[in-house]
Amino acid sequence: MTAPAPDPLDTVFAALADPTRRAILTMLLEDDMAVTDVAEPFAMSLAAISKHLAVLAEAGLITQEKRGRVKWCKLEPDALRAASVWMQGFGQFDPVDLDAFERFLETELGPGDGV
Amino acid sequence: MTAPAPDPLDTVFAALADPTRRAILTMLLEDDMAVTDVAEPFAMSLAAISKHLAVLAEAGLITQEKRGRVKWCKLEPDALRAASVWMQGFGQFDPVDLDAFERFLETELGPGDGV
DNA sequence: GGCATATTCAACCGGATGGTTGACGATTTC
DNA sequence: GAAATCGTCAACCATCCGGTTGAATATGCC
């Protein structure tokens, strides 16, 4: 652990840079989920998803709590606030346009993909 | 070029994940700059900065225009809007707190580092 | 023309990242 | 206690990333 503690923004943005991880976050918007259930829709191994979840947890974007043999994953939206605030500094954004958000979420999820 | 066009959010967030690149964006908030001038405050080669700028341009976060032998770099804040909008979906953020933004910018630049 | 300046290109390097598979520890269930 | 389930660990692999150096390609100046 001699690593010199990188800027939290580094890890948050890096975590968000992967589409699988963004999809996971979107899923967790709905509800808390077990690791196995998170992995279910993806065409990759459970171990890979487990790693993605570790990255998200490292960034503070989720927390994981083990109850019994099941590990529950919970969205931690506050971690996004720092990044969001940072970005707002550029361009004097208008207050966020929720219609645009809807459109983007649709793009994210893929049209006709009813996740 | 058989690469299947990654989600723009991938490249934007990946670009933002590097502290050098975020610092560059912050510099460009002030004014457009030539590549050499962008590189000046950093303890790394000009070629490295040139690559960073290419990443930012690829993500659409800046544009570069060559006038004479000088290539000018210009912030393109609109590219951040998509990412910002995506993030707003999580956590029903309050409208952004500009005081918090100031504090974060200070953290970014480093206290007592008068860049 | 010839030299200095601005920027990129190309090759290279070490380390991180995203994925795999198979073994393993922990927990529940029968 | 034995078997099934949940999740991680460890080793491995290919690729990407951030950096270097040195040569190459403009362009501007005299």
XYZ file of C-alpha atoms (C1' of nucleotides) in Angstrom:
290
model
C 0.000 0.000 0.000
C 2.778 2.453 -0.724
C 0.628 3.642 -3.613
C 0.218 7.403 -3.263
C -3.586 7.464 -3.056
C -4.752 8.636 -6.458
C -7.282 11.409 -6.810
C -10.744 9.949 -6.162
C -11.838 11.417 -9.460
C -9.337 9.167 -11.199
C -10.961 6.014 -9.911
C -14.524 7.247 -10.318
C -14.086 8.286 -13.930
C -12.072 5.166 -14.711
C -14.842 3.048 -13.233
C -17.421 4.851 -15.359
C -15.380 4.397 -18.527
C -16.448 0.774 -18.927
C -19.858 0.074 -20.487
C -20.350 -3.117 -18.483
C -19.851 -1.184 -15.269
C -22.225 1.577 -16.356
C -24.805 -1.058 -17.196
C -24.349 -2.563 -13.746
C -24.915 0.823 -12.135
C -28.057 1.282 -14.195
C -29.323 -2.089 -13.034
C -28.639 -1.152 -9.440
C -30.792 1.933 -9.873
C -33.755 -0.437 -9.799
C -32.821 -2.293 -6.682
C -30.039 -3.886 -4.686
C -28.824 -7.118 -6.236
C -26.755 -10.190 -5.458
C -23.547 -10.717 -7.411
C -24.927 -13.712 -9.285
C -27.996 -11.778 -10.335
C -25.902 -8.855 -11.483
C -23.895 -11.238 -13.637
C -26.868 -12.998 -15.148
C -27.566 -10.745 -18.177
C -23.918 -10.517 -19.212
C -22.086 -12.812 -21.580
C -19.078 -13.112 -19.357
C -17.904 -15.134 -16.414
C -19.000 -14.548 -12.858
C -15.400 -13.873 -11.930
C -15.231 -11.049 -14.462
C -18.360 -9.448 -13.023
C -16.966 -9.910 -9.552
C -13.931 -7.917 -10.623
C -16.081 -5.187 -12.145
C -17.983 -4.941 -8.887
C -14.699 -4.648 -7.021
C -13.722 -1.735 -9.259
C -17.062 -0.033 -8.607
C -16.705 -0.598 -4.875
C -13.137 0.728 -4.932
C -14.450 3.883 -6.570
C -17.120 4.137 -3.893
C -19.888 3.882 -6.462
C -21.372 0.830 -4.770
C -21.124 -0.906 -1.418
C -21.304 -4.630 -0.861
C -22.717 -6.300 2.181
C -22.553 -10.028 2.768
C -25.655 -11.558 4.283
C -25.410 -15.276 4.536
C -23.697 -16.605 1.489
C -25.147 -13.857 -0.668
C -23.303 -10.581 -1.207
C -25.649 -7.700 -1.860
C -24.624 -4.778 -4.047
C -26.046 -1.358 -3.372
C -25.704 1.807 -5.434
C -23.957 4.699 -3.687
C -24.985 7.690 -5.735
C -23.159 10.186 -3.549
C -19.857 9.063 -5.018
C -20.997 10.453 -8.335
C -21.618 13.852 -6.905
C -17.951 14.806 -6.784
C -17.477 13.880 -10.409
C -20.682 15.574 -11.402
C -19.711 18.731 -9.614
C -16.316 18.710 -11.248
C -17.855 18.499 -14.680
C -20.348 21.241 -14.062
C -17.495 23.704 -13.980
C -17.081 23.388 -17.700
C -19.349 25.250 -20.001
C -21.620 26.816 -17.428
C -24.125 24.099 -18.096
C -27.747 24.884 -18.088
C -29.575 23.075 -15.357
C -29.647 19.525 -16.508
C -32.124 18.652 -19.165
C -34.019 15.579 -18.092
C -35.317 14.886 -21.568
C -31.729 14.625 -22.713
C -31.120 12.266 -19.845
C -33.961 10.029 -20.915
C -32.625 9.916 -24.441
C -29.169 9.018 -23.232
C -30.342 6.335 -20.906
C -32.185 4.840 -23.835
C -29.014 4.916 -25.883
C -27.164 3.337 -22.990
C -29.613 0.527 -22.575
C -29.988 0.042 -26.274
C -33.267 0.667 -28.081
C -35.598 -2.257 -27.720
C -33.503 -3.725 -24.958
C -35.914 -3.735 -22.132
C -33.533 -4.183 -19.221
C -10.952 0.601 -38.741
C -12.994 -2.485 -38.058
C -13.356 -1.248 -34.501
C -17.074 -1.214 -33.668
C -17.382 2.420 -32.600
C -17.421 2.389 -28.794
C -20.046 4.266 -26.848
C -19.027 7.930 -26.735
C -19.387 7.786 -22.963
C -16.578 5.235 -22.896
C -14.110 7.615 -24.460
C -15.294 10.675 -22.555
C -15.052 9.037 -19.151
C -11.776 7.355 -20.031
C -10.378 10.724 -21.085
C -11.495 12.248 -17.795
C -9.927 9.465 -15.748
C -6.422 10.864 -16.123
C -5.384 13.746 -13.843
C -3.073 15.250 -16.443
C -5.919 15.455 -18.900
C -8.264 16.983 -16.339
C -5.595 19.554 -15.550
C -5.308 20.353 -19.245
C -9.054 20.875 -19.488
C -8.906 23.166 -16.484
C -6.164 25.185 -18.160
C -8.202 25.463 -21.315
C -11.048 26.934 -19.304
C -8.949 30.074 -19.138
C -8.189 30.368 -22.803
C -7.245 28.532 -25.984
C -3.647 27.395 -25.942
C -0.954 26.085 -28.247
C 0.318 22.548 -27.669
C 3.708 23.750 -26.481
C 2.106 26.086 -23.971
C -0.177 23.360 -22.700
C 2.865 21.178 -22.111
C 4.886 23.817 -20.328
C 3.753 23.265 -16.709
C 4.016 19.478 -16.870
C 7.049 17.406 -16.026
C 6.717 15.223 -19.068
C 7.690 15.240 -22.691
C 5.908 17.229 -25.341
C 5.092 13.995 -27.136
C 3.264 12.718 -24.062
C 1.167 15.875 -23.908
C 0.506 15.611 -27.609
C -0.916 12.135 -26.995
C -3.053 13.374 -24.120
C -4.439 16.088 -26.364
C -5.197 13.492 -29.017
C -7.179 11.507 -26.447
C -9.117 14.601 -25.430
C -9.806 15.443 -29.068
C -10.899 11.876 -29.786
C -13.378 12.185 -26.929
C -14.608 15.463 -28.384
C -13.631 17.350 -25.255
C -11.366 19.676 -27.206
C -10.857 20.648 -30.805
C -7.529 21.458 -32.378
C -7.034 23.933 -35.188
C -3.727 24.433 -36.921
C -2.923 28.022 -37.729
C 0.491 28.355 -39.231
C 2.811 26.008 -37.445
C 0.926 26.364 -34.200
C -1.923 24.039 -33.286
C -4.462 25.703 -31.055
C -6.444 23.721 -28.524
C -9.943 24.797 -27.615
C -12.224 23.447 -24.928
C -15.473 21.903 -26.187
C -17.628 21.866 -23.077
C -20.647 20.433 -24.873
C -18.968 17.046 -24.988
C -19.183 16.946 -21.213
C -22.875 17.523 -21.242
C -23.704 13.977 -22.322
C -21.606 12.517 -19.536
C -22.964 14.990 -17.027
C -26.506 14.212 -18.014
C -25.845 10.492 -17.697
C -24.573 10.934 -14.178
C -27.461 13.098 -13.084
C -29.706 10.081 -13.355
C -28.137 8.629 -10.261
C -29.098 9.914 -6.904
C -31.509 12.668 -7.849
C -28.784 15.200 -7.293
C -29.611 18.554 -5.961
C -28.853 21.309 -8.395
C -25.141 21.629 -8.426
C -23.532 23.437 -5.573
C -21.024 25.907 -6.898
C -19.265 26.243 -3.574
C -18.577 22.543 -3.733
C -17.261 23.050 -7.228
C -14.835 25.696 -6.031
C -13.615 23.398 -3.300
C -13.113 20.584 -5.752
C -11.275 22.720 -8.246
C -8.954 23.705 -5.436
C -8.369 20.056 -4.617
C -7.739 19.353 -8.271
C -5.195 22.092 -8.683
C -3.601 21.363 -5.358
C -3.633 23.791 -2.456
C -0.759 26.203 -2.723
C -0.028 25.114 -6.260
C -0.674 28.274 -8.130
C -1.140 26.871 -11.630
C 18.435 28.288 -49.169
C 19.049 27.309 -44.472
C 18.107 27.305 -39.742
C 15.001 27.426 -35.760
C 10.389 26.330 -34.007
C 6.094 23.480 -33.481
C 4.216 19.133 -33.534
C 3.761 14.444 -34.632
C 5.393 9.695 -35.733
C 7.489 5.247 -34.646
C 9.435 2.095 -31.836
C 9.913 0.667 -27.491
C 8.968 -0.323 -22.356
C 6.639 -1.476 -17.878
C 2.472 -1.763 -15.696
C -2.577 -1.743 -15.618
C -6.945 -3.713 -17.466
C -10.412 -7.015 -18.961
C -11.102 -11.354 -19.809
C -10.516 -16.635 -19.168
C -10.326 -21.128 -16.399
C -9.965 -24.036 -12.374
C -9.460 -24.567 -7.535
C -10.955 -23.013 -3.179
C -13.592 -21.333 1.236
C -17.980 -20.250 3.100
C -22.726 -21.078 3.615
C -27.138 -23.242 3.091
C -29.901 -27.328 2.460
C -31.099 -32.094 2.515
C -22.158 -35.075 6.965
C -22.574 -34.563 2.007
C -23.939 -31.963 -1.777
C -25.155 -27.811 -3.993
C -24.747 -22.715 -4.224
C -22.328 -18.125 -3.835
C -18.484 -15.722 -4.560
C -13.470 -14.957 -4.637
C -8.624 -16.199 -5.522
C -4.733 -17.320 -8.448
C -2.554 -17.894 -12.554
C -2.482 -16.808 -17.055
C -3.162 -14.191 -21.492
C -3.778 -10.380 -24.873
C -4.369 -5.797 -25.240
C -4.318 -1.019 -23.836
C -2.106 2.989 -21.538
C 1.118 6.384 -20.189
C 5.460 7.398 -20.632
C 10.219 7.668 -23.001
C 13.508 8.751 -26.935
C 14.910 9.966 -31.551
C 13.754 10.855 -36.186
C 10.584 13.066 -39.345
C 7.442 16.686 -41.056
C 5.647 21.075 -41.457
C 6.021 26.073 -41.089
C 8.140 30.630 -40.223
C 12.113 33.723 -40.400
C 16.342 35.827 -42.270
